[in-house]
Amino acid sequence: MLDTTAALVGAEAERELIASLPASFRWGVATSAYQIEGAVDEDGRGPSIWDTYCRVPGAIDGGDIGDVACDHYHRMPEDVALMRELDIDTYRFSVAWPRVQPGGKGPVNPAGMAFYDRLVDELLGAGIDPWLTLYHWDLPQELEDAGGWPVRDTAYRFADYAMLVFDRLGDRVRCWTTLNEPWCSAMLGYHIGRQAPGRQDFSAAIHAAHHLLLGHGLGTRRIREAASRPVELGITLNTGHVLPATDSEADRDAARRADGLGVRIWLDPLTRGRYPADVLDDLAARGVHIPVQDGDLDIIATPFDVLGVNYYFASYVSGVDSAGNRFDAAGLPVERSVTTGRPVTAMNWEIVPEGFTDLLVRLSRDYPGIPLVVTENGAAFEDVPDENGSIDDEQRIAYLSAHIAAVAKARQDGADIRGYFVWTLMDNFEWAYGFAKRFGLIRVDYETQERTPKSSALWFRNLIRGVRGDA
Ligand code: GCO
């Protein structure tokens, strides 16, 4: 059952834990290019796999598309001013590859790169550290047409793109993350098919996973070699935290398999230069092999400085179907998600702050020596503006308080955690869920593009000031 940390008892326990965080702790918010920028046909930007996927009938709830989104491309200075009012010290954003290098290869698009030049200068002017993610899922469509992440060449295209961005922004940006959530890019994009490009081919997904890791390693090496000033290089993973529904052997083996594809297929190559033997066995049983070539694992294991951790919920898995069978009709081992009756967010994700503590402690224990930063944590709830347009999002405040306290608990239990970024600054395009799901500290009226800070924005600012001793 759940390897529980002592459950936090009430707001007072949370406040005490949060107060234990050091004044040096980093506080930020996170977004991504396709979810907020809009301006998809402007200044030479080329199409991404999300521009294509949004036009697949039924792919996105409500038929929403990201063509305008939060119109951040035209409203960036206003949005940075909102960040400054939050008193954050770090802003995690992503660069849209198709805006900077439209076909995914060849020379930089000057107008597209100029946007990020302006953004970085605006942030530095506001006293906010840019935390740059090179790839947050918006692969140039031309590269997908050439095979996408399942083909090896894409890894090399990514490294070339990374250098284009570094050459332009490396003089001012210190924190570089290669990839956001490669599990989503590989598994949701090429196996489950619930994200762009929407393919359903498990073998292709595993090939994509390897080439994403290879691209990370190539990009990390090249930036490190090119850097003439200190850089902080990293990768962001949504490892998940999967627990067996019961202590049965079937459930424990299902959790092992899920942990293998969620955590260890990523962190073992990144930190130990090898894929886990049990994962290789699981894949071989499905007739799938990882396309490793000589030297790949050394490249993938290029040392990095920080691990970004995205956490939203813990999940529970059973190794038997409702009839008690351990294998499905295709002869594959059963991995059935089960619910535990905990409260859920608007995404129907169970709220499990103690799972966050357990995950962070585990990552620090199993992969020691790599500082952790929470690069995403947050929640969608049904925000209902009152007659004045204000939003008293108490559920989001309760979620954030419990999870920041869980981070503090993990630090007390030995995890080396250096910062926490809320997902997300403002409501935005929530991928296959469209605009219906709102995660923001700031509400966006998509008709008028008006931004309205929710109560959680003020709460987060006051929390930051309190921990820093600025209150
Ligand atoms: C992710 C992505 C974000 C999502 C957020 C809420 O973690 O899936 O990085 O783009 O919008 O997590 O689902």
Coordinates of C-alpha atoms and ligand atoms in Angstrom, one line a residue:
M1 CA 0.0 0.0 0.0
L2 CA 1.0 3.6 0.0
D3 CA 4.4 4.1 1.5
T4 CA 3.0 7.1 3.4
T5 CA 4.8 9.9 5.0
A6 CA 3.0 11.1 8.1
A7 CA 0.0 12.8 6.5
L8 CA 0.1 16.5 7.0
V9 CA -2.4 17.6 9.6
G10 CA -4.1 20.8 8.8
A11 CA -3.0 24.2 7.7
E12 CA -0.9 24.8 10.8
A13 CA 1.4 21.9 10.1
E14 CA 1.6 23.1 6.5
R15 CA 2.5 26.6 7.5
E16 CA 5.3 25.3 9.9
L17 CA 6.7 23.1 7.1
I18 CA 6.6 26.0 4.6
A19 CA 8.3 28.3 7.0
S20 CA 11.2 25.8 7.2
L21 CA 12.1 26.5 3.6
P22 CA 15.3 28.6 3.3
A23 CA 15.3 32.2 2.2
S24 CA 17.4 31.1 -0.8
F25 CA 14.7 28.8 -2.1
R26 CA 13.7 29.6 -5.7
W27 CA 10.2 30.5 -6.5
G28 CA 8.7 30.7 -10.0
V29 CA 5.9 30.0 -12.4
A30 CA 6.0 27.9 -15.5
T31 CA 4.4 28.1 -19.0
S32 CA 5.1 26.7 -22.4
A33 CA 5.2 28.3 -25.9
Y34 CA 2.3 26.5 -27.6
Q35 CA 0.0 26.9 -24.6
I36 CA 0.3 30.6 -24.3
E37 CA 1.9 32.4 -27.3
G38 CA -0.6 32.2 -30.2
A39 CA 0.7 34.1 -33.3
V40 CA 1.2 30.7 -34.9
D41 CA 1.5 32.2 -38.4
E42 CA 3.4 35.3 -37.5
D43 CA 7.0 36.5 -38.2
G44 CA 8.0 33.4 -40.1
R45 CA 6.9 30.7 -37.6
G46 CA 6.5 27.3 -39.2
P47 CA 3.8 24.7 -38.3
S48 CA 4.4 22.4 -35.4
I49 CA 2.9 19.0 -34.8
W50 CA 0.4 20.7 -32.5
D51 CA -0.9 23.0 -35.2
T52 CA -1.5 19.8 -37.2
Y53 CA -3.0 17.8 -34.3
C54 CA -5.4 20.5 -33.3
R55 CA -7.0 20.1 -36.7
V56 CA -7.6 16.4 -36.4
P57 CA -11.4 16.1 -35.8
G58 CA -12.1 15.2 -32.2
A59 CA -8.5 15.5 -31.1
I60 CA -9.0 18.5 -28.8
D61 CA -12.0 18.9 -26.5
G62 CA -14.3 21.6 -27.7
G63 CA -12.4 21.7 -31.0
D64 CA -10.1 24.3 -29.4
I65 CA -6.9 25.3 -31.2
G66 CA -3.8 27.2 -30.0
D67 CA -3.7 29.7 -32.8
V68 CA -4.4 32.6 -30.4
A69 CA -4.2 31.0 -26.9
C70 CA -3.3 33.8 -24.5
D71 CA -1.9 36.0 -27.2
H72 CA 1.3 36.2 -25.2
Y73 CA 3.4 36.9 -28.3
H74 CA 1.8 40.3 -28.4
R75 CA 1.2 40.8 -24.7
M76 CA 4.5 39.6 -23.3
P77 CA 5.6 42.9 -21.5
E78 CA 2.2 43.0 -19.7
D79 CA 2.6 39.3 -18.6
V80 CA 6.1 39.9 -17.4
A81 CA 4.8 42.8 -15.3
L82 CA 2.2 40.4 -13.8
M83 CA 5.1 38.0 -12.9
R84 CA 7.0 40.9 -11.2
E85 CA 3.9 41.6 -9.1
L86 CA 4.1 37.9 -7.9
D87 CA 7.6 38.6 -6.5
I88 CA 8.9 35.4 -8.2
D89 CA 12.6 35.1 -8.9
T90 CA 12.4 32.6 -11.8
Y91 CA 10.2 32.2 -14.9
R92 CA 10.2 28.9 -16.7
F93 CA 9.2 29.2 -20.3
S94 CA 9.8 27.3 -23.5
V95 CA 11.1 28.3 -26.9
A96 CA 9.0 27.3 -29.9
W97 CA 11.3 25.4 -32.1
P98 CA 9.2 26.1 -35.2
R99 CA 9.3 29.9 -34.5
V100 CA 13.1 29.9 -34.3
Q101 CA 13.9 27.3 -37.0
P102 CA 10.7 26.8 -39.0
G103 CA 11.4 23.5 -40.8
G104 CA 13.4 22.1 -37.9
K105 CA 16.7 22.6 -39.8
G106 CA 18.7 25.3 -41.5
P107 CA 19.3 28.9 -40.4
V108 CA 17.6 30.7 -37.6
N109 CA 14.5 32.7 -38.3
P110 CA 15.6 36.2 -37.1
A111 CA 12.1 37.5 -36.4
G112 CA 11.2 34.5 -34.4
M113 CA 14.3 34.5 -32.3
A114 CA 13.9 38.2 -31.7
F115 CA 10.8 37.5 -29.6
Y116 CA 12.8 35.4 -27.2
D117 CA 15.5 38.1 -27.2
R118 CA 12.9 40.6 -26.1
L119 CA 11.4 38.2 -23.6
V120 CA 14.8 37.5 -21.9
D121 CA 15.6 41.2 -21.7
E122 CA 12.1 42.0 -20.3
L123 CA 12.6 39.3 -17.6
L124 CA 16.1 40.5 -16.7
G125 CA 14.8 44.1 -16.5
A126 CA 12.1 42.8 -14.1
G127 CA 14.7 41.1 -11.9
I128 CA 13.4 37.6 -13.0
D129 CA 15.7 34.8 -13.9
P130 CA 14.9 33.1 -17.2
W131 CA 14.6 29.3 -16.9
L132 CA 14.6 28.2 -20.6
T133 CA 13.1 24.9 -21.8
L134 CA 14.2 24.1 -25.4
Y135 CA 11.5 21.5 -26.2
H136 CA 8.0 21.5 -24.7
W137 CA 6.4 19.3 -27.3
D138 CA 6.1 21.6 -30.4
L139 CA 8.2 19.6 -32.9
P140 CA 8.4 21.3 -36.4
Q141 CA 5.9 19.4 -38.6
E142 CA 8.5 18.9 -41.3
L143 CA 10.6 16.8 -38.9
E144 CA 7.5 14.7 -38.0
D145 CA 6.9 14.3 -41.7
A146 CA 10.5 12.9 -41.9
G147 CA 9.7 10.4 -39.1
G148 CA 9.6 12.5 -35.9
W149 CA 11.2 11.4 -32.7
P150 CA 11.2 7.7 -33.6
V151 CA 13.9 8.4 -36.2
R152 CA 17.5 9.1 -35.0
D153 CA 18.1 12.1 -37.1
T154 CA 15.6 14.1 -35.1
A155 CA 18.0 13.9 -32.1
Y156 CA 20.7 15.6 -34.2
R157 CA 18.3 18.2 -35.5
F158 CA 17.4 19.0 -31.8
A159 CA 21.1 19.5 -30.9
D160 CA 21.5 21.9 -33.9
Y161 CA 18.4 23.9 -32.8
A162 CA 19.6 24.0 -29.2
M163 CA 22.9 25.6 -30.4
L164 CA 21.0 28.2 -32.5
V165 CA 19.1 29.3 -29.3
F166 CA 22.2 29.1 -27.1
D167 CA 24.3 31.2 -29.6
R168 CA 21.6 34.0 -29.3
L169 CA 20.6 33.8 -25.6
G170 CA 23.5 32.1 -23.9
D171 CA 25.0 35.4 -22.9
R172 CA 22.0 36.2 -20.7
V173 CA 20.3 32.8 -19.9
R174 CA 21.9 30.6 -17.3
C175 CA 19.3 27.9 -16.8
W176 CA 18.8 25.6 -19.7
T177 CA 16.4 22.6 -19.7
T178 CA 16.6 20.4 -22.9
L179 CA 13.3 18.6 -22.7
N180 CA 10.0 18.9 -20.9
E181 CA 8.5 15.5 -20.0
P182 CA 9.9 13.2 -22.7
W183 CA 7.6 10.5 -21.3
C184 CA 4.6 12.5 -22.7
S185 CA 6.4 13.2 -26.0
A186 CA 7.1 9.5 -26.5
M187 CA 4.2 7.7 -24.8
L188 CA 1.3 10.1 -25.3
G189 CA 2.5 11.2 -28.7
Y190 CA 3.5 7.9 -30.3
H191 CA 1.9 5.1 -28.2
I192 CA -1.3 6.2 -26.5
G193 CA -2.0 8.8 -29.2
R194 CA -3.7 11.4 -26.9
Q195 CA -1.1 14.1 -27.8
A196 CA 0.5 15.3 -31.0
P197 CA 1.4 13.7 -33.4
G198 CA -1.3 11.2 -32.2
R199 CA 0.3 7.9 -33.4
Q200 CA -0.3 4.6 -31.7
D201 CA 2.8 2.4 -32.1
F202 CA 4.5 1.2 -28.9
S203 CA 7.7 0.3 -30.6
A204 CA 7.9 3.8 -32.3
A205 CA 7.3 5.3 -28.8
I206 CA 10.2 3.4 -27.3
H207 CA 12.4 4.5 -30.3
A208 CA 11.2 8.1 -29.7
A209 CA 12.2 7.8 -26.0
H210 CA 15.7 6.8 -26.9
H211 CA 16.1 9.5 -29.4
L212 CA 14.7 12.1 -27.0
L213 CA 17.3 11.1 -24.5
L214 CA 20.0 11.1 -27.2
G215 CA 18.9 14.6 -28.2
H216 CA 19.1 15.7 -24.6
G217 CA 22.7 14.3 -24.3
L218 CA 23.9 15.8 -27.6
G219 CA 22.4 19.2 -26.7
T220 CA 23.7 19.2 -23.2
R221 CA 27.2 18.3 -24.4
R222 CA 27.2 21.0 -27.1
I223 CA 26.0 23.8 -24.8
R224 CA 28.4 22.8 -22.1
E225 CA 31.3 22.9 -24.6
A226 CA 30.2 26.3 -26.0
A227 CA 29.4 28.0 -22.7
S228 CA 31.9 30.7 -21.8
R229 CA 30.1 31.4 -18.5
P230 CA 28.5 29.2 -15.9
V231 CA 25.4 27.4 -17.1
E232 CA 22.8 25.2 -15.2
L233 CA 21.9 22.4 -17.5
G234 CA 19.0 20.1 -16.9
I235 CA 16.0 18.1 -18.0
T236 CA 12.4 18.0 -16.7
L237 CA 10.7 14.7 -16.1
N238 CA 7.1 13.8 -15.1
T239 CA 8.2 10.6 -13.5
G240 CA 4.8 9.9 -12.0
H241 CA 4.5 8.1 -8.6
V242 CA 2.8 4.8 -9.2
L243 CA 1.9 2.6 -6.2
P244 CA 0.5 -1.0 -6.1
A245 CA -3.2 -0.9 -5.3
T246 CA -2.7 -3.8 -2.9
D247 CA 0.4 -5.8 -1.6
S248 CA -0.3 -8.6 -4.0
E249 CA 2.5 -9.9 -6.2
A250 CA 0.5 -9.0 -9.3
D251 CA -0.1 -5.4 -8.2
R252 CA 3.5 -5.0 -7.1
D253 CA 4.7 -6.2 -10.4
A254 CA 2.4 -3.9 -12.3
A255 CA 3.8 -1.0 -10.2
R256 CA 7.3 -2.1 -11.0
R257 CA 6.6 -2.1 -14.7
A258 CA 4.9 1.4 -14.5
D259 CA 7.8 2.7 -12.5
G260 CA 10.2 1.2 -15.1
L261 CA 8.6 3.2 -18.0
G262 CA 7.9 6.3 -15.8
V263 CA 11.1 6.7 -13.8
R264 CA 13.9 4.3 -14.5
I265 CA 13.9 4.2 -18.3
W266 CA 14.8 7.9 -18.1
L267 CA 16.9 8.3 -15.0
D268 CA 19.0 5.2 -15.3
P269 CA 20.5 6.1 -18.7
L270 CA 20.7 9.8 -17.7
T271 CA 22.6 9.1 -14.5
R272 CA 24.1 5.5 -14.8
G273 CA 24.6 5.2 -18.6
R274 CA 22.4 2.1 -18.9
Y275 CA 18.8 1.0 -19.3
P276 CA 17.3 -1.0 -16.4
A277 CA 17.5 -4.8 -17.0
D278 CA 13.9 -5.4 -16.0
V279 CA 12.7 -2.8 -18.4
L280 CA 14.7 -4.3 -21.2
D281 CA 13.2 -7.7 -20.3
D282 CA 9.6 -6.2 -20.2
L283 CA 10.2 -4.7 -23.7
A284 CA 11.7 -7.8 -25.1
A285 CA 8.7 -9.7 -24.0
R286 CA 6.7 -7.3 -26.2
G287 CA 9.1 -7.8 -29.1
V288 CA 10.4 -4.2 -28.7
H289 CA 14.1 -3.3 -28.6
I290 CA 15.7 0.1 -27.8
P291 CA 17.7 1.2 -30.9
V292 CA 21.0 1.9 -29.0
Q293 CA 24.0 2.5 -31.1
D294 CA 27.6 2.5 -29.9
G295 CA 28.4 5.6 -27.8
D296 CA 24.7 6.6 -27.3
L297 CA 24.6 5.8 -23.6
D298 CA 27.8 7.8 -22.9
I299 CA 26.2 10.7 -24.7
I300 CA 22.9 10.3 -22.8
A301 CA 24.7 10.1 -19.5
T302 CA 26.5 13.5 -20.0
P303 CA 26.4 15.0 -16.6
F304 CA 23.8 17.6 -15.9
D305 CA 23.2 20.0 -13.1
V306 CA 19.6 19.9 -12.1
L307 CA 16.6 17.6 -12.4
G308 CA 13.2 19.3 -13.0
V309 CA 10.4 17.3 -11.4
N310 CA 6.8 17.8 -12.5
Y311 CA 4.2 16.4 -10.1
Y312 CA 0.4 16.5 -10.0
F313 CA -0.8 13.3 -8.5
A314 CA 0.1 9.8 -7.4
S315 CA -1.5 6.9 -9.1
Y316 CA -2.4 3.3 -8.0
V317 CA -2.2 0.3 -10.3
S318 CA -3.6 -3.2 -10.2
G319 CA -2.0 -6.1 -12.0
V320 CA -5.3 -7.9 -12.6
D321 CA -8.4 -6.9 -14.6
S322 CA -11.8 -6.7 -13.0
A323 CA -12.2 -10.5 -13.6
G324 CA -8.9 -11.3 -11.9
N325 CA -6.9 -12.0 -15.1
R326 CA -3.2 -11.0 -15.1
F327 CA -3.0 -10.8 -18.9
D328 CA -5.2 -9.1 -21.4
A329 CA -6.6 -10.4 -24.7
A330 CA -3.3 -9.5 -26.5
G331 CA -1.4 -11.5 -23.9
L332 CA 0.1 -8.4 -22.3
P333 CA 0.4 -8.0 -18.6
V334 CA -2.5 -6.0 -17.1
E335 CA -1.8 -2.5 -15.7
R336 CA -5.2 -1.2 -14.5
S337 CA -5.4 2.2 -12.8
V338 CA -7.6 2.2 -9.7
T339 CA -9.0 5.1 -7.7
T340 CA -8.8 5.3 -3.9
G341 CA -11.7 7.8 -3.3
R342 CA -9.4 10.7 -2.5
P343 CA -10.6 14.2 -3.5
V344 CA -9.8 15.0 -7.1
T345 CA -9.0 18.2 -9.2
A346 CA -11.0 19.2 -12.3
M347 CA -8.6 16.9 -14.2
N348 CA -10.0 14.0 -12.1
W349 CA -6.5 13.6 -10.7
E350 CA -6.4 12.4 -7.1
I351 CA -4.9 14.9 -4.6
V352 CA -2.0 13.1 -2.9
P353 CA 0.6 15.5 -1.4
E354 CA 2.2 12.7 0.6
G355 CA 3.0 11.0 -2.7
F356 CA 5.0 14.1 -3.6
T357 CA 7.1 13.8 -0.5
D358 CA 7.7 10.1 -1.1
L359 CA 8.6 10.7 -4.8
L360 CA 11.1 13.5 -4.0
V361 CA 12.7 11.5 -1.2
R362 CA 13.0 8.5 -3.5
L363 CA 14.5 10.5 -6.4
S364 CA 17.1 12.0 -4.1
R365 CA 17.9 8.6 -2.6
D366 CA 18.0 6.5 -5.8
Y367 CA 19.7 9.2 -7.9
P368 CA 21.9 11.1 -5.4
G369 CA 24.0 14.1 -6.1
I370 CA 21.5 15.9 -8.5
P371 CA 19.7 18.9 -7.1
L372 CA 16.0 18.9 -7.7
V373 CA 13.7 21.8 -8.7
V374 CA 10.0 21.3 -8.8
T375 CA 9.4 22.7 -12.3
E376 CA 5.6 22.1 -12.3
N377 CA 3.0 21.6 -9.6
G378 CA -0.5 23.0 -9.7
A379 CA -4.1 22.2 -10.2
A380 CA -7.1 22.9 -12.3
F381 CA -10.4 23.6 -10.6
E382 CA -13.7 25.0 -11.8
D383 CA -12.9 28.7 -11.2
V384 CA -16.2 30.7 -11.0
P385 CA -15.7 34.5 -11.1
D386 CA -18.0 36.4 -8.7
E387 CA -20.1 39.4 -9.8
N388 CA -17.0 41.6 -9.7
G389 CA -15.0 39.2 -11.7
S390 CA -12.9 38.1 -8.7
I391 CA -12.0 34.5 -8.2
D392 CA -11.5 33.2 -4.7
D393 CA -9.9 29.9 -5.7
E394 CA -9.6 28.4 -2.2
Q395 CA -9.3 24.8 -3.6
R396 CA -6.2 25.8 -5.6
I397 CA -4.7 27.5 -2.5
A398 CA -5.3 24.4 -0.4
Y399 CA -3.7 22.2 -3.1
L400 CA -0.7 24.5 -3.4
S401 CA -0.3 24.8 0.3
A402 CA -0.4 21.0 0.9
H403 CA 2.1 20.4 -2.0
I404 CA 4.6 23.1 -1.0
A405 CA 4.5 21.7 2.5
A406 CA 5.1 18.3 1.1
V407 CA 8.2 19.7 -0.7
A408 CA 9.3 21.1 2.6
K409 CA 8.8 17.8 4.3
A410 CA 10.8 16.1 1.6
R411 CA 13.7 18.5 2.3
Q412 CA 13.5 17.7 6.0
D413 CA 13.6 14.0 5.0
G414 CA 16.9 14.6 3.1
A415 CA 15.8 15.5 -0.5
D416 CA 18.0 18.2 -2.1
I417 CA 15.3 20.5 -3.5
R418 CA 16.2 24.0 -4.5
G419 CA 13.0 25.5 -5.8
Y420 CA 9.3 25.3 -6.7
F421 CA 7.5 26.6 -9.7
V422 CA 3.7 26.7 -10.0
W423 CA 2.1 25.4 -13.1
T424 CA 0.9 27.9 -14.2
L425 CA 1.2 31.6 -14.5
M426 CA -2.1 32.0 -16.3
D427 CA -4.9 29.8 -17.7
N428 CA -3.8 28.5 -21.0
F429 CA -4.3 25.8 -23.7
E430 CA -4.3 22.5 -21.8
W431 CA -3.4 20.3 -24.8
A432 CA -6.1 17.7 -25.6
Y433 CA -8.4 19.3 -22.9
G434 CA -8.3 22.6 -24.8
F435 CA -9.1 25.8 -22.8
A436 CA -11.7 24.2 -20.5
K437 CA -9.2 23.3 -17.9
R438 CA -7.8 26.3 -16.0
F439 CA -4.5 25.9 -14.0
G440 CA -3.5 29.5 -13.8
L441 CA -2.8 31.7 -10.8
I442 CA -4.2 34.4 -13.2
R443 CA -7.5 34.0 -15.0
V444 CA -7.5 34.7 -18.8
D445 CA -10.8 35.8 -20.4
Y446 CA -10.2 34.3 -23.8
E447 CA -12.8 36.7 -25.4
T448 CA -11.0 39.9 -24.2
Q449 CA -7.6 38.5 -23.3
E450 CA -8.1 40.3 -19.9
R451 CA -5.8 38.9 -17.2
T452 CA -7.3 38.8 -13.6
P453 CA -5.1 37.6 -10.7
K454 CA -7.0 34.9 -8.7
S455 CA -6.8 34.8 -4.8
S456 CA -4.1 32.1 -5.2
A457 CA -1.8 34.7 -7.0
L458 CA -1.9 37.0 -3.9
W459 CA -1.5 34.0 -1.6
F460 CA 1.5 32.7 -3.5
R461 CA 3.1 36.2 -3.4
N462 CA 2.6 36.5 0.3
L463 CA 4.0 33.0 0.8
I464 CA 7.1 33.9 -1.1
R465 CA 7.6 37.1 0.9
G466 CA 7.0 35.1 4.1
V467 CA 9.7 32.5 3.4
R468 CA 12.1 35.2 2.2
G469 CA 11.4 37.2 5.4
D470 CA 10.2 40.1 3.3
A471 CA 6.6 39.9 4.7
Ligands
GCO1 C1 2.6 18.7 -18.4 C2 2.9 19.8 -19.2 C3 2.1 21.1 -19.0 C4 0.6 20.8 -18.7 C5 0.4 20.7 -17.1 C6 -1.0 20.4 -16.8 O1 3.2 18.5 -17.3 O2 1.7 18.0 -18.9 O3 4.3 20.2 -18.9 O4 2.2 21.6 -20.3 O5 -0.2 21.8 -19.1 O6 1.2 19.7 -16.6 O7 -1.4 19.1 -17.3

